[in-house]
Amino acid sequence: MSFTKKDVVLTDDRPKTLLLQKHSDYLAGYGLNKDDFEYCMTEYLRMSGIYWTVTAMELMGQSFRMPKEEIIEFISSCQDSESGGISASIGHDPHMLYTLSAVQILAIYDRLDAIDVEGVVRFVKAMQQEDGSFFGDKWGEVDTRFSFCAVMCLSLLHRLDAINVNKAVEFVLSCMNFDGGFGSKPGSESHAGLIYCCVGTLSICRRMDALRADELAWWLCERQLPSGGLNGRPEKLPDLCYSWWVMSSLTMLNRIHWVDKKSLEQFILACQDAETGGFSDRPGDITDPFHTLFGLTGLSLLGNTNIKAVNPTYCLPQETIDRLRLEPQVLHI
């Protein structure tokens, strides 16, 4: 019986060069019509949407096109005075995901003074559980994504001392699988997005020595398909966002050279919309700010000098991490 991997085929008329100006125009115009259906339906993740857009524009050197003061004011209005956490939008419950997105945006803008930092620290600390894991919010879901959000958030604020870092690391390591990968909780299937979260946590906590680096890097490299694109786990179609989740992890592992960079670059460029600008998950699909950011960050990791250098751990411009004097750990071969 023959075995064929799920994949896409790149057509000859696909975009083959980086369309920076079109991407800048696309993001600058995104959400300007507040009555637009797509804008209204994405209110539940508004803060992350702003993070994707601001970071992408910053990496393109186009952040001057964003309404900076309006964004900062919005972030301030989304902080809950009682818990200290930050929500996706005004009137929503605070959550670890959106608290991190807000801190990342303010780190780029060098405006962390716009929020109650001690309130954020209090919120993150309150989410840590006895086993070292973190809830995403008061409703109690546990996921390694939230461990990463907590650790990165406090690292950006230079307040890692507020949590039990050793316990946080222990929980993440308890999620390591036989293949070297990580899932959302102990016993869960390895997934490239969650691997990024767990490797990123260990990078910030300077515990990369605990990884089975070669096994993990090999699993990540097996995510590359004949089209050049990467999937998140076996038997899935390629998706542009894994150009970030996989490549950032391999960069932290110092094994990015284990993938075919040229074919991956061709896949990323093929995901651009040559008419409207923006990137989509796969060639020909509808574009969005999420995939646009991760298309750009993927190209940055591949060495495209038309885009600013991105830090593989924090998913922020390297210049922001340098300004904050943060030094996440990267493995040495």
Tab-separated table of C-alpha atoms in Angstrom:
chain	number	residue	atom	x	y	z
A	1	MET	CA	0.000	0.000	0.000
A	2	SER	CA	1.438	3.391	-0.980
A	3	PHE	CA	1.649	6.192	1.578
A	4	THR	CA	1.266	9.829	0.550
A	5	LYS	CA	1.685	12.772	2.909
A	6	LYS	CA	-1.063	15.390	2.954
A	7	ASP	CA	0.278	18.483	1.221
A	8	VAL	CA	-0.464	21.340	-1.160
A	9	VAL	CA	0.940	22.033	-4.622
A	10	LEU	CA	2.572	25.388	-5.353
A	11	THR	CA	1.403	26.790	-8.679
A	12	ASP	CA	3.672	28.552	-11.159
A	13	ASP	CA	1.766	31.840	-10.828
A	14	ARG	CA	2.361	32.051	-7.067
A	15	PRO	CA	4.068	35.145	-5.563
A	16	LYS	CA	7.825	34.624	-5.502
A	17	THR	CA	9.037	37.916	-3.991
A	18	LEU	CA	8.231	39.645	-0.714
A	19	LEU	CA	5.436	42.225	-1.115
A	20	LEU	CA	6.280	44.411	1.885
A	21	GLN	CA	4.377	47.525	0.854
A	22	LYS	CA	1.204	45.547	0.197
A	23	HIS	CA	1.463	43.920	3.620
A	24	SER	CA	1.933	47.289	5.271
A	25	ASP	CA	-1.115	48.676	3.449
A	26	TYR	CA	-3.161	45.599	4.371
A	27	LEU	CA	-2.383	45.835	8.087
A	28	ALA	CA	-2.722	49.638	8.209
A	29	GLY	CA	-6.225	49.347	6.805
A	30	TYR	CA	-7.306	46.331	8.838
A	31	GLY	CA	-10.126	47.104	11.267
A	32	LEU	CA	-10.610	50.704	10.170
A	33	ASN	CA	-14.286	49.960	9.540
A	34	LYS	CA	-15.550	49.135	13.023
A	35	ASP	CA	-18.861	47.891	11.552
A	36	ASP	CA	-17.088	45.290	9.395
A	37	PHE	CA	-18.362	41.739	10.109
A	38	GLU	CA	-14.873	40.286	10.554
A	39	TYR	CA	-13.894	43.078	12.958
A	40	CYS	CA	-17.002	42.555	15.098
A	41	MET	CA	-16.598	38.776	15.174
A	42	THR	CA	-12.995	38.967	16.406
A	43	GLU	CA	-13.662	41.109	19.471
A	44	TYR	CA	-12.950	38.096	21.725
A	45	LEU	CA	-9.261	38.170	20.650
A	46	ARG	CA	-8.842	41.888	19.928
A	47	MET	CA	-5.756	42.339	22.121
A	48	SER	CA	-3.871	39.548	20.391
A	49	GLY	CA	-4.961	40.925	17.021
A	50	ILE	CA	-3.392	44.255	17.912
A	51	TYR	CA	-0.211	42.465	19.026
A	52	TRP	CA	0.042	40.577	15.715
A	53	THR	CA	-0.466	43.784	13.761
A	54	VAL	CA	1.830	46.058	15.789
A	55	THR	CA	4.637	43.493	15.824
A	56	ALA	CA	4.343	42.839	12.095
A	57	MET	CA	4.397	46.569	11.324
A	58	GLU	CA	7.378	47.069	13.638
A	59	LEU	CA	9.302	44.283	11.902
A	60	MET	CA	8.595	45.958	8.546
A	61	GLY	CA	9.664	49.359	9.855
A	62	GLN	CA	6.122	50.658	9.361
A	63	SER	CA	4.899	51.082	12.937
A	64	PHE	CA	4.460	54.837	12.375
A	65	ARG	CA	1.291	53.929	10.461
A	66	MET	CA	-0.368	52.567	13.610
A	67	PRO	CA	-2.409	54.741	16.038
A	68	LYS	CA	0.032	54.309	18.918
A	69	GLU	CA	-1.658	56.487	21.551
A	70	GLU	CA	-5.073	55.033	20.794
A	71	ILE	CA	-3.672	51.515	21.199
A	72	ILE	CA	-2.002	52.352	24.515
A	73	GLU	CA	-5.224	53.896	25.821
A	74	PHE	CA	-7.162	50.783	24.758
A	75	ILE	CA	-4.743	48.511	26.619
A	76	SER	CA	-5.037	50.607	29.782
A	77	SER	CA	-8.838	50.417	29.617
A	78	CYS	CA	-8.712	46.591	29.377
A	79	GLN	CA	-6.876	46.086	32.684
A	80	ASP	CA	-9.084	44.748	35.463
A	81	SER	CA	-8.544	46.811	38.601
A	82	GLU	CA	-9.425	43.937	40.926
A	83	SER	CA	-7.381	41.015	39.542
A	84	GLY	CA	-4.767	43.060	37.702
A	85	GLY	CA	-5.157	40.936	34.570
A	86	ILE	CA	-5.846	42.279	31.086
A	87	SER	CA	-8.680	41.205	28.788
A	88	ALA	CA	-9.082	40.844	25.039
A	89	SER	CA	-11.410	43.818	24.884
A	90	ILE	CA	-13.301	46.189	27.156
A	91	GLY	CA	-15.836	44.339	29.277
A	92	HIS	CA	-14.287	40.884	28.788
A	93	ASP	CA	-12.732	38.686	31.487
A	94	PRO	CA	-8.959	39.047	31.981
A	95	HIS	CA	-6.909	36.138	30.630
A	96	MET	CA	-3.251	35.139	30.564
A	97	LEU	CA	-3.126	35.175	26.738
A	98	TYR	CA	-4.312	38.759	26.427
A	99	THR	CA	-2.316	39.942	29.410
A	100	LEU	CA	0.818	38.764	27.603
A	101	SER	CA	-0.245	40.346	24.300
A	102	ALA	CA	-0.760	43.677	26.066
A	103	VAL	CA	2.646	43.499	27.759
A	104	GLN	CA	4.310	42.592	24.449
A	105	ILE	CA	2.748	45.586	22.706
A	106	LEU	CA	3.788	47.954	25.491
A	107	ALA	CA	7.305	46.477	25.464
A	108	ILE	CA	7.589	47.374	21.773
A	109	TYR	CA	6.311	50.880	22.481
A	110	ASP	CA	8.483	51.214	25.619
A	111	ARG	CA	5.330	52.193	27.523
A	112	LEU	CA	4.998	49.598	30.269
A	113	ASP	CA	4.213	52.535	32.541
A	114	ALA	CA	0.767	52.705	30.908
A	115	ILE	CA	-0.487	49.770	33.000
A	116	ASP	CA	-0.441	48.805	36.664
A	117	VAL	CA	2.592	46.501	36.499
A	118	GLU	CA	2.155	45.247	40.058
A	119	GLY	CA	-1.418	44.377	39.186
A	120	VAL	CA	-0.240	42.237	36.273
A	121	VAL	CA	2.321	40.544	38.509
A	122	ARG	CA	-0.392	39.858	41.088
A	123	PHE	CA	-2.658	38.330	38.424
A	124	VAL	CA	0.030	36.045	36.991
A	125	LYS	CA	1.186	34.924	40.426
A	126	ALA	CA	-2.386	34.056	41.430
A	127	MET	CA	-2.735	31.771	38.401
A	128	GLN	CA	0.125	29.451	39.450
A	129	GLN	CA	-0.967	26.142	40.965
A	130	GLU	CA	0.690	23.783	43.468
A	131	ASP	CA	2.176	21.577	40.715
A	132	GLY	CA	3.749	24.606	39.030
A	133	SER	CA	1.181	24.825	36.201
A	134	PHE	CA	-0.854	27.940	35.431
A	135	PHE	CA	-4.542	28.583	34.903
A	136	GLY	CA	-5.373	30.770	31.914
A	137	ASP	CA	-7.976	32.627	33.947
A	138	LYS	CA	-10.239	32.225	36.971
A	139	TRP	CA	-12.148	29.392	35.257
A	140	GLY	CA	-9.247	26.993	35.766
A	141	GLU	CA	-8.068	25.628	32.399
A	142	VAL	CA	-4.467	24.338	32.561
A	143	ASP	CA	-2.284	24.384	29.446
A	144	THR	CA	1.451	24.764	28.782
A	145	ARG	CA	0.567	27.823	26.704
A	146	PHE	CA	-0.365	29.556	29.939
A	147	SER	CA	2.921	28.525	31.577
A	148	PHE	CA	4.734	30.221	28.700
A	149	CYS	CA	2.506	33.305	28.871
A	150	ALA	CA	3.152	33.628	32.595
A	151	VAL	CA	6.905	33.218	32.350
A	152	MET	CA	7.291	35.502	29.334
A	153	CYS	CA	5.032	38.167	30.795
A	154	LEU	CA	6.961	38.352	34.070
A	155	SER	CA	10.292	38.176	32.230
A	156	LEU	CA	9.379	41.229	30.139
A	157	LEU	CA	8.507	43.005	33.390
A	158	HIS	CA	11.708	41.762	35.100
A	159	ARG	CA	9.561	40.110	37.785
A	160	LEU	CA	10.187	36.365	37.443
A	161	ASP	CA	10.899	36.421	41.168
A	162	ALA	CA	7.134	36.620	41.793
A	163	ILE	CA	6.500	32.957	40.889
A	164	ASN	CA	8.032	29.591	41.712
A	165	VAL	CA	10.183	29.213	38.599
A	166	ASN	CA	11.495	25.766	39.540
A	167	LYS	CA	7.960	24.440	39.917
A	168	ALA	CA	6.960	26.039	36.605
A	169	VAL	CA	9.865	24.269	34.893
A	170	GLU	CA	9.002	20.957	36.586
A	171	PHE	CA	5.459	21.095	35.235
A	172	VAL	CA	6.621	21.842	31.694
A	173	LEU	CA	9.122	18.971	31.837
A	174	SER	CA	6.352	16.642	33.040
A	175	CYS	CA	4.684	17.282	29.665
A	176	MET	CA	7.668	15.963	27.674
A	177	ASN	CA	6.853	12.928	25.513
A	178	PHE	CA	8.866	9.916	24.301
A	179	ASP	CA	9.553	11.718	20.992
A	180	GLY	CA	11.138	14.689	22.785
A	181	GLY	CA	8.129	16.882	22.083
A	182	PHE	CA	5.546	18.485	24.355
A	183	GLY	CA	1.785	18.692	24.609
A	184	SER	CA	-0.678	20.879	26.500
A	185	LYS	CA	-0.481	18.818	29.703
A	186	PRO	CA	1.117	15.549	30.859
A	187	GLY	CA	0.280	12.726	28.438
A	188	SER	CA	-1.010	15.010	25.672
A	189	GLU	CA	0.152	14.598	22.064
A	190	SER	CA	3.231	16.481	20.904
A	191	HIS	CA	2.316	19.583	18.901
A	192	ALA	CA	4.633	22.126	17.278
A	193	GLY	CA	2.843	25.132	18.754
A	194	LEU	CA	3.031	23.726	22.264
A	195	ILE	CA	6.651	22.690	21.714
A	196	TYR	CA	7.423	26.362	21.026
A	197	CYS	CA	5.690	27.311	24.283
A	198	CYS	CA	7.608	24.732	26.317
A	199	VAL	CA	10.993	25.360	24.694
A	200	GLY	CA	10.378	29.099	25.098
A	201	THR	CA	9.609	28.636	28.784
A	202	LEU	CA	12.837	26.686	29.269
A	203	SER	CA	14.756	29.289	27.233
A	204	ILE	CA	13.573	32.128	29.488
A	205	CYS	CA	14.152	30.061	32.647
A	206	ARG	CA	17.583	28.996	31.329
A	207	ARG	CA	16.845	25.273	31.597
A	208	MET	CA	17.425	24.225	27.977
A	209	ASP	CA	19.772	21.540	29.304
A	210	ALA	CA	16.703	19.498	30.283
A	211	LEU	CA	15.646	18.984	26.641
A	212	ARG	CA	16.337	15.943	24.482
A	213	ALA	CA	17.499	18.334	21.809
A	214	ASP	CA	18.369	16.003	18.930
A	215	GLU	CA	15.181	13.935	19.271
A	216	LEU	CA	13.070	17.059	19.498
A	217	ALA	CA	14.785	18.772	16.561
A	218	TRP	CA	14.361	15.656	14.419
A	219	TRP	CA	10.621	15.545	15.220
A	220	LEU	CA	10.347	19.208	14.274
A	221	CYS	CA	12.226	18.706	11.001
A	222	GLU	CA	9.865	15.886	10.060
A	223	ARG	CA	7.116	18.494	9.966
A	224	GLN	CA	8.449	19.719	6.597
A	225	LEU	CA	6.503	18.479	3.583
A	226	PRO	CA	7.493	18.255	-0.129
A	227	SER	CA	5.882	21.686	-0.750
A	228	GLY	CA	8.406	23.157	1.700
A	229	GLY	CA	5.683	24.057	4.199
A	230	LEU	CA	5.524	22.804	7.773
A	231	ASN	CA	2.690	21.137	9.650
A	232	GLY	CA	2.034	21.062	13.388
A	233	ARG	CA	1.880	17.302	13.804
A	234	PRO	CA	1.923	14.188	11.605
A	235	GLU	CA	-0.722	13.716	8.910
A	236	LYS	CA	-1.761	17.387	8.815
A	237	LEU	CA	-1.623	19.861	5.956
A	238	PRO	CA	1.078	22.532	6.056
A	239	ASP	CA	0.117	25.824	7.660
A	240	LEU	CA	2.122	29.025	7.379
A	241	CYS	CA	2.023	29.715	11.119
A	242	TYR	CA	4.235	26.673	11.735
A	243	SER	CA	6.968	28.508	9.876
A	244	TRP	CA	7.183	30.332	13.202
A	245	TRP	CA	6.370	27.629	15.769
A	246	VAL	CA	8.773	25.112	14.235
A	247	MET	CA	11.535	27.456	13.090
A	248	SER	CA	11.644	29.452	16.327
A	249	SER	CA	11.994	26.215	18.301
A	250	LEU	CA	14.756	25.005	15.984
A	251	THR	CA	16.488	28.375	16.330
A	252	MET	CA	16.424	28.113	20.132
A	253	LEU	CA	17.761	24.563	19.730
A	254	ASN	CA	20.464	25.897	17.365
A	255	ARG	CA	19.376	23.434	14.679
A	256	ILE	CA	17.550	25.615	12.152
A	257	HIS	CA	19.924	24.349	9.468
A	258	TRP	CA	18.245	20.938	9.700
A	259	VAL	CA	15.348	22.053	7.451
A	260	ASP	CA	15.318	22.946	3.757
A	261	LYS	CA	15.308	26.724	4.061
A	262	LYS	CA	14.914	27.450	0.348
A	263	SER	CA	11.775	25.363	-0.110
A	264	LEU	CA	10.277	26.769	3.102
A	265	GLU	CA	10.894	30.314	1.867
A	266	GLN	CA	9.109	29.470	-1.406
A	267	PHE	CA	6.117	28.156	0.545
A	268	ILE	CA	5.946	31.260	2.758
A	269	LEU	CA	6.099	33.624	-0.214
A	270	ALA	CA	3.398	31.587	-1.983
A	271	CYS	CA	1.029	32.303	0.925
A	272	GLN	CA	0.964	36.036	0.115
A	273	ASP	CA	-2.053	37.627	-1.537
A	274	ALA	CA	-0.590	39.629	-4.409
A	275	GLU	CA	-3.732	41.768	-4.724
A	276	THR	CA	-4.759	42.659	-1.175
A	277	GLY	CA	-1.525	42.007	0.708
A	278	GLY	CA	-1.292	39.850	3.803
A	279	PHE	CA	-0.480	36.171	4.282
A	280	SER	CA	-2.818	33.190	4.594
A	281	ASP	CA	-2.414	29.722	6.102
A	282	ARG	CA	-1.991	28.130	2.665
A	283	PRO	CA	-1.658	29.536	-0.868
A	284	GLY	CA	-4.963	30.895	-2.154
A	285	ASP	CA	-6.747	31.110	1.203
A	286	ILE	CA	-8.031	34.274	2.896
A	287	THR	CA	-5.384	36.425	4.598
A	288	ASP	CA	-5.400	37.556	8.228
A	289	PRO	CA	-3.077	39.454	10.629
A	290	PHE	CA	-2.168	36.241	12.527
A	291	HIS	CA	-0.658	34.505	9.506
A	292	THR	CA	0.781	37.782	8.231
A	293	LEU	CA	2.882	38.170	11.382
A	294	PHE	CA	4.090	34.584	11.314
A	295	GLY	CA	4.884	34.730	7.614
A	296	LEU	CA	7.093	37.734	8.290
A	297	THR	CA	8.721	36.237	11.389
A	298	GLY	CA	9.383	33.007	9.504
A	299	LEU	CA	11.167	34.949	6.772
A	300	SER	CA	13.101	36.905	9.398
A	301	LEU	CA	14.364	33.680	10.966
A	302	LEU	CA	15.380	32.531	7.490
A	303	GLY	CA	17.584	35.610	7.219
A	304	ASN	CA	15.539	37.974	5.051
A	305	THR	CA	17.178	41.347	5.669
A	306	ASN	CA	14.147	43.329	4.444
A	307	ILE	CA	12.547	42.435	7.776
A	308	LYS	CA	13.979	43.321	11.180
A	309	ALA	CA	15.521	40.516	13.226
A	310	VAL	CA	12.963	38.774	15.447
A	311	ASN	CA	13.800	37.145	18.754
A	312	PRO	CA	12.890	33.428	18.549
A	313	THR	CA	11.870	33.165	22.213
A	314	TYR	CA	9.757	36.297	22.702
A	315	CYS	CA	8.392	36.814	19.149
A	316	LEU	CA	9.319	40.478	19.421
A	317	PRO	CA	11.844	42.558	17.496
A	318	GLN	CA	15.360	41.706	18.679
A	319	GLU	CA	15.962	45.407	19.265
A	320	THR	CA	13.150	45.389	21.865
A	321	ILE	CA	14.727	42.448	23.709
A	322	ASP	CA	18.121	44.162	23.594
A	323	ARG	CA	16.629	47.365	25.021
A	324	LEU	CA	15.069	45.386	27.873
A	325	ARG	CA	18.420	43.637	28.431
A	326	LEU	CA	16.910	40.168	28.341
A	327	GLU	CA	19.060	37.166	27.488
A	328	PRO	CA	16.994	34.039	26.838
A	329	GLN	CA	19.041	30.859	26.586
A	330	VAL	CA	19.851	29.256	23.230
A	331	LEU	CA	21.480	25.836	23.033
A	332	HIS	CA	25.035	25.472	21.799
A	333	ILE	CA	25.824	22.414	19.693
